[in-house]
PDB file of C-alpha atoms in Angstrom:
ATOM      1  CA  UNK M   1     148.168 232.933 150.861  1.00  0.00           C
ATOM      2  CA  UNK M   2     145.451 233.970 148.523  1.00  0.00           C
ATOM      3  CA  UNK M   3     143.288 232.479 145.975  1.00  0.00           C
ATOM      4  CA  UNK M   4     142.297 233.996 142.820  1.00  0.00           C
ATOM      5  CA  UNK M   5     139.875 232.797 140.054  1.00  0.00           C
ATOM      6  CA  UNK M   6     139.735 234.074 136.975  1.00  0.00           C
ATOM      7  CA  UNK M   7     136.417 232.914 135.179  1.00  0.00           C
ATOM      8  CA  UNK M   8     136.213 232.400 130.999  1.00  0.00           C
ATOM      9  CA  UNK M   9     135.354 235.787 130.273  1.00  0.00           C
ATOM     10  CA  UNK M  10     138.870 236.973 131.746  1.00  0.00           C
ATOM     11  CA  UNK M  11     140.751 234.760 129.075  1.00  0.00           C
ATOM     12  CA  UNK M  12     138.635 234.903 126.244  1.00  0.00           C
ATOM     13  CA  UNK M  13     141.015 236.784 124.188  1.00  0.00           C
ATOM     14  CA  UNK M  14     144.697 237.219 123.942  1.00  0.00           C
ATOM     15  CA  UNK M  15     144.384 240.952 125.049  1.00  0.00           C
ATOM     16  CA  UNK M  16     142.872 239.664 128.065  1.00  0.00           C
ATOM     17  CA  UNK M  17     145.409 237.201 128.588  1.00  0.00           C
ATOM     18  CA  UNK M  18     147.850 239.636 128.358  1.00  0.00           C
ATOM     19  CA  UNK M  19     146.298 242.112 131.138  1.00  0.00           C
ATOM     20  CA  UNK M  20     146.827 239.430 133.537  1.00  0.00           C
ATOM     21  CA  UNK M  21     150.669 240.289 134.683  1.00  0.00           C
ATOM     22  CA  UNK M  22     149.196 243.739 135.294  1.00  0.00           C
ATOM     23  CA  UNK M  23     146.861 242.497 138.139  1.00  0.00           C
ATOM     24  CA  UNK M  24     149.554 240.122 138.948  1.00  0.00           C
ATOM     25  CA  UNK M  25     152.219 242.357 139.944  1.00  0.00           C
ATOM     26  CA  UNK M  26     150.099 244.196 142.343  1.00  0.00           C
ATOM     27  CA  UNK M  27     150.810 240.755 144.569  1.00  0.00           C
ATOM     28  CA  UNK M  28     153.875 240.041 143.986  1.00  0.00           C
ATOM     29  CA  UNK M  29     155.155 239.741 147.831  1.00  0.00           C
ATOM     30  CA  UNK M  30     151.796 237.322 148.379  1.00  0.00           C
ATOM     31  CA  UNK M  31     151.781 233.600 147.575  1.00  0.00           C
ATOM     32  CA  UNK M  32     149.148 233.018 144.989  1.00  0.00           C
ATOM     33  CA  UNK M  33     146.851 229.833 143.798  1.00  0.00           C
ATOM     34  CA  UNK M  34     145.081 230.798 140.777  1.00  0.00           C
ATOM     35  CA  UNK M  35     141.943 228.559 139.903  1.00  0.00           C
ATOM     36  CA  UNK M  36     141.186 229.499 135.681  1.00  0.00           C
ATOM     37  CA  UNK M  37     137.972 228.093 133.791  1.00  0.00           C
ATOM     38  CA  UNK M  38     138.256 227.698 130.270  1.00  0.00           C
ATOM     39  CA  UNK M  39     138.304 229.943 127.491  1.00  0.00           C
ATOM     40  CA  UNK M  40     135.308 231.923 126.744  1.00  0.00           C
ATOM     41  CA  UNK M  41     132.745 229.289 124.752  1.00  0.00           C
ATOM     42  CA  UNK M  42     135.240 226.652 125.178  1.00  0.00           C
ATOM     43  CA  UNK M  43     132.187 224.534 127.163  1.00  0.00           C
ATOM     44  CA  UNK M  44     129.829 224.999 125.183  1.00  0.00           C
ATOM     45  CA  UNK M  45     131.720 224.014 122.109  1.00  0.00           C
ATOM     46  CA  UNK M  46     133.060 221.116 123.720  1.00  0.00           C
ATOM     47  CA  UNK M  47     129.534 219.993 124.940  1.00  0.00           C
ATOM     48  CA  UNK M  48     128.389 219.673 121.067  1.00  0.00           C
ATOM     49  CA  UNK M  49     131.458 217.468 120.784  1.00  0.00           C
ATOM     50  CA  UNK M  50     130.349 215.210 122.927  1.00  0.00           C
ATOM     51  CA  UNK M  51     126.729 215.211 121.739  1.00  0.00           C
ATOM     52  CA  UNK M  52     127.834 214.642 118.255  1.00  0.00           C
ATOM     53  CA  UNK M  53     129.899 211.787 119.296  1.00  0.00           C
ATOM     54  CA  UNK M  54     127.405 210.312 121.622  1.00  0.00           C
ATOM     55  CA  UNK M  55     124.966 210.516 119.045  1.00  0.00           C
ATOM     56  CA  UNK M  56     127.172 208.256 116.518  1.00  0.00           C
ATOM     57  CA  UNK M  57     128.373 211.343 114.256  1.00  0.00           C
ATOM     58  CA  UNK M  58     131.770 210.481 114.891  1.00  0.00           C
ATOM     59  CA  UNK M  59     133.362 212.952 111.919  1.00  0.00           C
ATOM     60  CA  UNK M  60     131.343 215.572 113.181  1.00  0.00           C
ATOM     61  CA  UNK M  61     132.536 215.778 116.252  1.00  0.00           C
ATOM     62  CA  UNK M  62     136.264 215.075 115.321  1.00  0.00           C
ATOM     63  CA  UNK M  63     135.751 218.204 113.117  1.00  0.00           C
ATOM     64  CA  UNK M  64     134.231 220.310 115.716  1.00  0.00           C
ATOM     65  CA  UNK M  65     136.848 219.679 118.057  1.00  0.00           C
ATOM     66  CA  UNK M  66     139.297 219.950 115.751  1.00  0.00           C
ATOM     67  CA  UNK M  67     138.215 223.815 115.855  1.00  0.00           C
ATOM     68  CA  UNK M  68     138.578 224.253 119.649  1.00  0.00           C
ATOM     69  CA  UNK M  69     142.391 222.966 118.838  1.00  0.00           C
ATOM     70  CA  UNK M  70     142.773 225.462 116.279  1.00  0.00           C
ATOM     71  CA  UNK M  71     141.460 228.140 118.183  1.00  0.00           C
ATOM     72  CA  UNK M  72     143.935 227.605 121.137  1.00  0.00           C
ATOM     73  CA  UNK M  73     146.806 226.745 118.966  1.00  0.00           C
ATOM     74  CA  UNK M  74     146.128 230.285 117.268  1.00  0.00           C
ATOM     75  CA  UNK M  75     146.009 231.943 120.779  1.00  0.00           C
ATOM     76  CA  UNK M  76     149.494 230.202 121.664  1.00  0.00           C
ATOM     77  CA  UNK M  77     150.758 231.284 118.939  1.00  0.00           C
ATOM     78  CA  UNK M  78     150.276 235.145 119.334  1.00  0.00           C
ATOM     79  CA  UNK M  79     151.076 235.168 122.855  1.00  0.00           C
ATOM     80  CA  UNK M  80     154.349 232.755 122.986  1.00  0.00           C
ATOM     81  CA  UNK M  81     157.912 233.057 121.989  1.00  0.00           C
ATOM     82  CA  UNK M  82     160.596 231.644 123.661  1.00  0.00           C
ATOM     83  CA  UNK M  83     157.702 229.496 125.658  1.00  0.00           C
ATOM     84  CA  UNK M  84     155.739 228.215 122.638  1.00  0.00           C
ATOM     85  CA  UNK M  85     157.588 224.910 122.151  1.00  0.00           C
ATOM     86  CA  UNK M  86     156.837 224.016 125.530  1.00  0.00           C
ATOM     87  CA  UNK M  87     153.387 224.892 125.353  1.00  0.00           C
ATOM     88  CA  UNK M  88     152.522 223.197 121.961  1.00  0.00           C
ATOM     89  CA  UNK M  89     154.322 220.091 123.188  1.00  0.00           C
ATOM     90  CA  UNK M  90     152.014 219.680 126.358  1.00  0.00           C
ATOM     91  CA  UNK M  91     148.758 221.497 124.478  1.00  0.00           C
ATOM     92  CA  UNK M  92     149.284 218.160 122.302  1.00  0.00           C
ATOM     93  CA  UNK M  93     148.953 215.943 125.095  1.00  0.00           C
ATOM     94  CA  UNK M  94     145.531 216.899 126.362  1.00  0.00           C
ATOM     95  CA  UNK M  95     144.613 217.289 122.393  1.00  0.00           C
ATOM     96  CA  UNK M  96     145.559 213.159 121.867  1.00  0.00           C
ATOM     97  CA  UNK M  97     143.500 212.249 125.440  1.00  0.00           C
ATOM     98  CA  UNK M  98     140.164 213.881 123.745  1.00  0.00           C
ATOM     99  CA  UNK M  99     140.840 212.657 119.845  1.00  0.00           C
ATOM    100  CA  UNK M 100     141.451 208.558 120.993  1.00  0.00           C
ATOM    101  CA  UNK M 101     138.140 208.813 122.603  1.00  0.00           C
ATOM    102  CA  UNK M 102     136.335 210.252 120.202  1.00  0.00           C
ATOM    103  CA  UNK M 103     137.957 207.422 117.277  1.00  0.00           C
ATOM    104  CA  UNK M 104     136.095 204.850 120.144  1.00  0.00           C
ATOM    105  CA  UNK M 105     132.568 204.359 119.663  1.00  0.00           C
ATOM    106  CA  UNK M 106     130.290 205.205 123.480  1.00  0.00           C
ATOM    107  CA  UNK M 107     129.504 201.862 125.072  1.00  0.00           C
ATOM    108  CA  UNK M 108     129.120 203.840 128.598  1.00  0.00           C
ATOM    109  CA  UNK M 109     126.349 206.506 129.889  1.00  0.00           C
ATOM    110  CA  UNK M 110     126.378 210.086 127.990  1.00  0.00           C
ATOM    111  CA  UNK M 111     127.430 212.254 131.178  1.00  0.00           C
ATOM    112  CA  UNK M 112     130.958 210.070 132.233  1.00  0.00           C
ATOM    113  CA  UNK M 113     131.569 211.030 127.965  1.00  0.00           C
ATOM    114  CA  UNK M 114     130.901 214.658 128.873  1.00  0.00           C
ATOM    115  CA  UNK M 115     133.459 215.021 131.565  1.00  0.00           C
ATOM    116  CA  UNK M 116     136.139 213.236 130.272  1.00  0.00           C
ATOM    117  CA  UNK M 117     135.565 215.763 126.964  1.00  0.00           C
ATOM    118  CA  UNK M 118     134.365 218.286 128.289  1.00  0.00           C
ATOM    119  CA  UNK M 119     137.358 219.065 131.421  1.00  0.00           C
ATOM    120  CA  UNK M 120     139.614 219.808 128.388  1.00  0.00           C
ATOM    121  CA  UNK M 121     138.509 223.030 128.203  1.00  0.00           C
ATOM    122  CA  UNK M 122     140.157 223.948 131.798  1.00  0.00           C
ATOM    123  CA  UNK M 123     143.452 221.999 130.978  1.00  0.00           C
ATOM    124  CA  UNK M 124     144.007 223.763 127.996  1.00  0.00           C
ATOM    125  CA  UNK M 125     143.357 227.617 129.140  1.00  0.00           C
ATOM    126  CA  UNK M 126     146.143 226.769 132.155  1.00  0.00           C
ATOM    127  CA  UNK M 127     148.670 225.516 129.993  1.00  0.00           C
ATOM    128  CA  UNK M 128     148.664 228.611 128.039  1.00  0.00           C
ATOM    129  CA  UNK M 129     148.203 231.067 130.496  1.00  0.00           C
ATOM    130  CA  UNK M 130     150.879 229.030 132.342  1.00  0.00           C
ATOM    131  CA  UNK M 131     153.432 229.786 129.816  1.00  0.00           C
ATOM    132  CA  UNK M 132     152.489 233.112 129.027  1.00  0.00           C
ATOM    133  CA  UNK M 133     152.995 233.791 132.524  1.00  0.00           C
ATOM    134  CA  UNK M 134     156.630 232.495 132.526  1.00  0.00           C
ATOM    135  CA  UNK M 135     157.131 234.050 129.312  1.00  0.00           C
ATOM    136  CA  UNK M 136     156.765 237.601 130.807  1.00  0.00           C
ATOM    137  CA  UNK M 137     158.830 236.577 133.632  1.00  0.00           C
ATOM    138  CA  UNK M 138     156.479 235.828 136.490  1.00  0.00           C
ATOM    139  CA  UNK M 139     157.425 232.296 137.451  1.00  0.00           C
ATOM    140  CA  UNK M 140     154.885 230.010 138.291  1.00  0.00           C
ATOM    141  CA  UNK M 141     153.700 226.139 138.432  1.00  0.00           C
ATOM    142  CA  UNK M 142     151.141 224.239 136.706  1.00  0.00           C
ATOM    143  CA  UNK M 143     149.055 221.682 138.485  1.00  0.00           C
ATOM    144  CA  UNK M 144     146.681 219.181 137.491  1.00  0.00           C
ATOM    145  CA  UNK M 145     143.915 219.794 139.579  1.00  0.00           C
ATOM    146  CA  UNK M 146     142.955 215.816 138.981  1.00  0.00           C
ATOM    147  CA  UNK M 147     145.639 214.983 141.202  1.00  0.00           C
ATOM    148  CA  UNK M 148     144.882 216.507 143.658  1.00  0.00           C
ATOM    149  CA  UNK M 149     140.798 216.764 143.889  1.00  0.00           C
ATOM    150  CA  UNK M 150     139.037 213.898 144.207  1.00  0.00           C
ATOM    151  CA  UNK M 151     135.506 213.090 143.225  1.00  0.00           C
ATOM    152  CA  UNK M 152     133.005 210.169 143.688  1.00  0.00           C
ATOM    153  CA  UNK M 153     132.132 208.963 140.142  1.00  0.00           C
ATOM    154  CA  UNK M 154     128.702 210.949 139.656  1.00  0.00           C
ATOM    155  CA  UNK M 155     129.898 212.055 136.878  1.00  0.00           C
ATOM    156  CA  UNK M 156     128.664 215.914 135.253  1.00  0.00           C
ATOM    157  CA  UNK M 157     127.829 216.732 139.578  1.00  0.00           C
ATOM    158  CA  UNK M 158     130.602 215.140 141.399  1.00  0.00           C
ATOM    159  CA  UNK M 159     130.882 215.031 145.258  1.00  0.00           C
ATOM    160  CA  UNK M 160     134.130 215.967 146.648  1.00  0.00           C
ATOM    161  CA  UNK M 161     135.913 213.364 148.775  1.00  0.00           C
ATOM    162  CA  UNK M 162     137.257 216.080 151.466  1.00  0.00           C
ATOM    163  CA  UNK M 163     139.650 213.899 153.839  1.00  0.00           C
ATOM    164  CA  UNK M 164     141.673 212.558 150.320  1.00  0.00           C
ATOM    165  CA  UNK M 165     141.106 215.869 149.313  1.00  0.00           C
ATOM    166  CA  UNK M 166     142.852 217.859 152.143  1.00  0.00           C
ATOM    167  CA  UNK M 167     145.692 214.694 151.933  1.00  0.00           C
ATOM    168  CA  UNK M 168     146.593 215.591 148.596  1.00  0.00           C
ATOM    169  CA  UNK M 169     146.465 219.510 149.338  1.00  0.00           C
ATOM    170  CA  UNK M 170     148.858 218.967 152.370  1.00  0.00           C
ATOM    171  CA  UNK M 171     151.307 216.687 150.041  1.00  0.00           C
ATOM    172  CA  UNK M 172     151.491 218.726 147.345  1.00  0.00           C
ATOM    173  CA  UNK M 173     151.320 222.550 149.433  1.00  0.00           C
ATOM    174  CA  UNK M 174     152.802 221.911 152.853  1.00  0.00           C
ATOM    175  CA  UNK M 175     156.158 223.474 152.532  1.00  0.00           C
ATOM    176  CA  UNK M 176     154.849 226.142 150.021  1.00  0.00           C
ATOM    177  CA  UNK M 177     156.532 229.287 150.685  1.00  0.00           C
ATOM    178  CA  UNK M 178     158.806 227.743 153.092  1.00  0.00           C
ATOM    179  CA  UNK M 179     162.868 228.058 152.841  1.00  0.00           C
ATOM    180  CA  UNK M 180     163.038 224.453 151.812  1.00  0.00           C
ATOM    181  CA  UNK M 181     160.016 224.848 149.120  1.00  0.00           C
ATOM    182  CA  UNK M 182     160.995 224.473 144.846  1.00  0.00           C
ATOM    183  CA  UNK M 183     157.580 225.693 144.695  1.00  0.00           C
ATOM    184  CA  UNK M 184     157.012 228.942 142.784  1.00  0.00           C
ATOM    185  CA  UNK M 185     155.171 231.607 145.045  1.00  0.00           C
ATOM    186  CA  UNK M 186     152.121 231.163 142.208  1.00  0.00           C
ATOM    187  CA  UNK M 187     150.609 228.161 141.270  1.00  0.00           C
ATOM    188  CA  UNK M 188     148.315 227.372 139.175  1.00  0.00           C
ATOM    189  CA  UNK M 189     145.431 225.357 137.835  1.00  0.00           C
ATOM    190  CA  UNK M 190     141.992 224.100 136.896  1.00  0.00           C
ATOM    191  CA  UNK M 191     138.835 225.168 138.087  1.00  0.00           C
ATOM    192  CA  UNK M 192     135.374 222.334 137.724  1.00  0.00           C
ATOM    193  CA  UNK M 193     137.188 219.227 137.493  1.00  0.00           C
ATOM    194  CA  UNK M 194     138.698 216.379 139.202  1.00  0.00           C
ATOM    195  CA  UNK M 195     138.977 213.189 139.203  1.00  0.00           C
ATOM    196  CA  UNK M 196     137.911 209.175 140.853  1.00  0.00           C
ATOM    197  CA  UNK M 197     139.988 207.055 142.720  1.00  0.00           C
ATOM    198  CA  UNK M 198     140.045 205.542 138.697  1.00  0.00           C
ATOM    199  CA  UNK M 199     141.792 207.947 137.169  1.00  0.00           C
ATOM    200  CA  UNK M 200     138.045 208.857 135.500  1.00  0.00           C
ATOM    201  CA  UNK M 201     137.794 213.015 134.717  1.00  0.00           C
ATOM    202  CA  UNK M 202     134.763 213.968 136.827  1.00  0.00           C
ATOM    203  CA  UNK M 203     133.064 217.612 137.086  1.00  0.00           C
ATOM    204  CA  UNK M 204     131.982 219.484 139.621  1.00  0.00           C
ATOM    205  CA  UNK M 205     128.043 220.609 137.641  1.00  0.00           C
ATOM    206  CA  UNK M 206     128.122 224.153 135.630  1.00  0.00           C
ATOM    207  CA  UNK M 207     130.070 227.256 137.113  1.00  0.00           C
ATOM    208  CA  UNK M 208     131.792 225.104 139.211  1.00  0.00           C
ATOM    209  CA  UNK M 209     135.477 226.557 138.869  1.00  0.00           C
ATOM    210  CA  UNK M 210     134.218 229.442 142.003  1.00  0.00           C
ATOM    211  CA  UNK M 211     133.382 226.113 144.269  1.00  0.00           C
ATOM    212  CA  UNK M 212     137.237 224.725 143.470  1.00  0.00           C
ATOM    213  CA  UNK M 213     138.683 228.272 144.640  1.00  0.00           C
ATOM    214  CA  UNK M 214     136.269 227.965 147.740  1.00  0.00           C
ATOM    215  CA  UNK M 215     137.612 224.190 148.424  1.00  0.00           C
ATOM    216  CA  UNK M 216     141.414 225.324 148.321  1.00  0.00           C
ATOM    217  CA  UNK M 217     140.693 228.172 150.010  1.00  0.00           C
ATOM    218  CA  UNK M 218     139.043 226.049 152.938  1.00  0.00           C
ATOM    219  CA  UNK M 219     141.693 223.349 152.776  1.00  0.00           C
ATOM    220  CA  UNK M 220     144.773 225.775 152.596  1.00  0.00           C
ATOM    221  CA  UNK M 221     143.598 228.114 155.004  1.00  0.00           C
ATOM    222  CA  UNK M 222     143.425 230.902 152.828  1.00  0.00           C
ATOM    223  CA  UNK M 223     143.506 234.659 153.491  1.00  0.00           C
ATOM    224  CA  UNK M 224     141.013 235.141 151.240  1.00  0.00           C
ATOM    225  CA  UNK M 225     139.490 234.132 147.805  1.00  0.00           C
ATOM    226  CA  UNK M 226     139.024 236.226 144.847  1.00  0.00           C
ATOM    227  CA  UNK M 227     136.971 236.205 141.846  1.00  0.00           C
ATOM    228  CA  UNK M 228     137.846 238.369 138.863  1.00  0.00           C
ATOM    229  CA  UNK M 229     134.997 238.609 136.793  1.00  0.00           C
ATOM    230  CA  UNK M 230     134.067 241.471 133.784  1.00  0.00           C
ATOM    231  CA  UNK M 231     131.874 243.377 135.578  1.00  0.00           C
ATOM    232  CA  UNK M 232     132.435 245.521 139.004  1.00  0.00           C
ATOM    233  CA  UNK M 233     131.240 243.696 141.782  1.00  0.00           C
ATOM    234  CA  UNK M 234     128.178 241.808 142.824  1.00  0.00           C
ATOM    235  CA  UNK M 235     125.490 244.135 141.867  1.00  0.00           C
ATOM    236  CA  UNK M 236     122.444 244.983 143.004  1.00  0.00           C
ATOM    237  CA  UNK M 237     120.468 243.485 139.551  1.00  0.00           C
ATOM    238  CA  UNK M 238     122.549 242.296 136.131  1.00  0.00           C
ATOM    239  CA  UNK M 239     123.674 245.695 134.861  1.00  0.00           C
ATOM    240  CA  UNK M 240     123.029 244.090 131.306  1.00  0.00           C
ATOM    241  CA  UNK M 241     118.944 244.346 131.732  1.00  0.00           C
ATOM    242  CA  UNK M 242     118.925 246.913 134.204  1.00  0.00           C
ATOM    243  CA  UNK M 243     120.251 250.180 133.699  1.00  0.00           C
ATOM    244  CA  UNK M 244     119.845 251.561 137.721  1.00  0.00           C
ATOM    245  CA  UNK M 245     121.603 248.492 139.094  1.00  0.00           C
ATOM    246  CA  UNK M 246     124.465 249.402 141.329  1.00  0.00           C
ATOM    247  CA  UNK M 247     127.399 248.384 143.247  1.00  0.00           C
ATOM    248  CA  UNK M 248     126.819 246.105 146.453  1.00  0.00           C
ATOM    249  CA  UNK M 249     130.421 247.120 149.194  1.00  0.00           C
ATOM    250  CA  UNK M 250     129.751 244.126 151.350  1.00  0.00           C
ATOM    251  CA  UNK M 251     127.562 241.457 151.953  1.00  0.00           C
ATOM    252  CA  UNK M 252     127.219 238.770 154.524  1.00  0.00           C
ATOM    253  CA  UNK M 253     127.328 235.290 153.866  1.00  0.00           C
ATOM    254  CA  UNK M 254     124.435 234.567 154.596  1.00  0.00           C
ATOM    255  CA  UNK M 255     122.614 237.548 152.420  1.00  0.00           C
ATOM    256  CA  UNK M 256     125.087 236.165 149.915  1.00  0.00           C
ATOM    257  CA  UNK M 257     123.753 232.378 149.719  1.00  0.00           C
ATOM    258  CA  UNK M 258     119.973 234.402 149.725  1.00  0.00           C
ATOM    259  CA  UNK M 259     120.767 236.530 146.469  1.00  0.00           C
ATOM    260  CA  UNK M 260     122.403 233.156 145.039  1.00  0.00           C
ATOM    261  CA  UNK M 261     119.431 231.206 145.638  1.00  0.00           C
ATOM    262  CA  UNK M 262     116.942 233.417 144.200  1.00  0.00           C
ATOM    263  CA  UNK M 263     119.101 233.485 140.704  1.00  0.00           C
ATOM    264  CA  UNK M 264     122.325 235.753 141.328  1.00  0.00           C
ATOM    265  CA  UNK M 265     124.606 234.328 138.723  1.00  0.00           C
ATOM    266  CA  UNK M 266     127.493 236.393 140.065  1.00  0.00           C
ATOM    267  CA  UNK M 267     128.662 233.802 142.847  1.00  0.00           C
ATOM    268  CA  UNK M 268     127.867 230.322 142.617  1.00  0.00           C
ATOM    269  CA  UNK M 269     125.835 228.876 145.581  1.00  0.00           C
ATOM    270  CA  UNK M 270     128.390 226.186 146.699  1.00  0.00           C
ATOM    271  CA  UNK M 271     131.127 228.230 146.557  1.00  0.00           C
ATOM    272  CA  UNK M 272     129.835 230.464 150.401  1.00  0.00           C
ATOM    273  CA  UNK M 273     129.952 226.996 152.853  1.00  0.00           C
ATOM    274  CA  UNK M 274     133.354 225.858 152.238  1.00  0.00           C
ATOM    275  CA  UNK M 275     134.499 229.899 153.090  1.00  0.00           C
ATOM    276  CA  UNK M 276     131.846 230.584 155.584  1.00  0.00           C
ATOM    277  CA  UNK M 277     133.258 227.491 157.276  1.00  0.00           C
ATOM    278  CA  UNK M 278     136.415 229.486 158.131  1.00  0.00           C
ATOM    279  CA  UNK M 279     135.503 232.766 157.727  1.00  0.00           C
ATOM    280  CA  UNK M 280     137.262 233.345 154.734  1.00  0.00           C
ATOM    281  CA  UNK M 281     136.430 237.335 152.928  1.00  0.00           C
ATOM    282  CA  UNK M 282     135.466 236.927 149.243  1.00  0.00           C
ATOM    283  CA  UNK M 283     136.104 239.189 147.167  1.00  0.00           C
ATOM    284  CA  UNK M 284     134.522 240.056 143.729  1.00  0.00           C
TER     285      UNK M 284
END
């Protein structure tokens, strides 16, 4: 079993969306969990709907959100058919969930408001890929990551409660792949997020969607973990600022965590424990 993460940048359009099945089929005898952040700016843009809420400019925010929903409603429709119903139906679920908090007026702290806006992004970029996915014929299920992840209520930096954690993962993937499994050989679902033993959205601090592929990959036993990004590799300096930057082949785990703690942005630093744990390869 492998898992793959595809970060914002690799679904910010609908001709990136549609590359997808093209990397896909090159795994198609291989069992597949598939961690996806959300859509490009999707964060961002759902961060100033929170602070315009928080701050008491209720319209505001109902207006800027209603732009994200626009925006993925658009995308759904130029990449659906015969899956579109479907999508729009559970699209409108997760759409509700953000608008009857936002009608409320904030009578808790600013950060629990953030996640339980701001996780949207995630859920919405799954669905749709999700159906896209089926719509092209490579079968797959969607998973709530909140289900199954679970988070002490520190909301915006959550702490992952491993043992209910690795409960959950057994439940839900113990006879995957086996004769007696329903469960598609790909699944898939949200990166950053999870959830309290209150139902409460939690997330897991910025760039957090590598550090969910890094937990499944530790509690599934993973062959490996990969993270498709828009640029080559991990590089020796960002290629965007310097021009003689090249191509790293392999790295160590430990020279890996180094390069992450003085400022690589490629891999996130708490993503390396949970795979050095078990010696599980990443691959960029």
């Amino acid at each position: 079993m492998k898992v793959f993460k595809f970060g914002g940048a690799s679904v910010n359009s609908i001709e990136r969306i549609q590359f997808l099945p093209q990397i896909l089929h090159q795994y198609k005898n291989d069992r597949l969990l598939i961690i996806i952040s959300a859509m490009g700016k999707t964060t961002n843009a759902l961060e100033k709907v929170t602070e315009c809420f928080y701050g008491g400019n209720k319209e505001e925010a109902l207006l800027l959100f209603d732009a994200i929903k626009q925006q993925h409603l658009t995308t759904a429709k130029y990449l659906l058919v015969t899956q579109f119903n479907a999508c729009i139906e559970k699209l409108a679920d997760f759409f509700t969930e953000v608008e009857w908090l936002l009608h409320d007026k904030p009578v808790r702290a600013y950060d629990y408001y953030y996640d339980q806006v701001v996780c949207i992004g995630e859920l919405l970029s799954t669905v749709i890929v999700s159906h896209y996915l089926n719509e092209v014929q490579i079968q797959n299920k969607w998973i709530d990551v909140r289900d199954i992840l679970r988070t002490d209520d520190n909301f915006r930096d959550a702490s992952v409660d491993w043992a209910y954690t690795q409960k959950k993962v057994t439940e839900v993937f113990g006879n995957w792949g086996q004769g007696n499994s329903n469960t598609p050989s790909i699944c898939i679902t949200q990166g950053f997020i999870g959830s309290t033993d209150e139902n409460e959205s939690t997330t897991l601090g910025r760039e957090g969607s590598d550090f969910t592929a890094a937990i499944f990959a530790n509690l599934l036993d993973a062959e490996s973990q990969t993270i498709w990004k828009d640029v080559e590799g991990v590089m020796s300096a960002d290629p965007k600022l310097f021009e003689e930057a090249v191509f790293i082949g392999a790295l160590s785990f430990e020279e890996v965590i180094e390069m992450a703690y003085y400022g690589a942005q490629v891999i996130h630093p708490k993503t390396i424990k949970p795979l050095q744990n078990k010696g599980i390869p990443l691959h960029v």
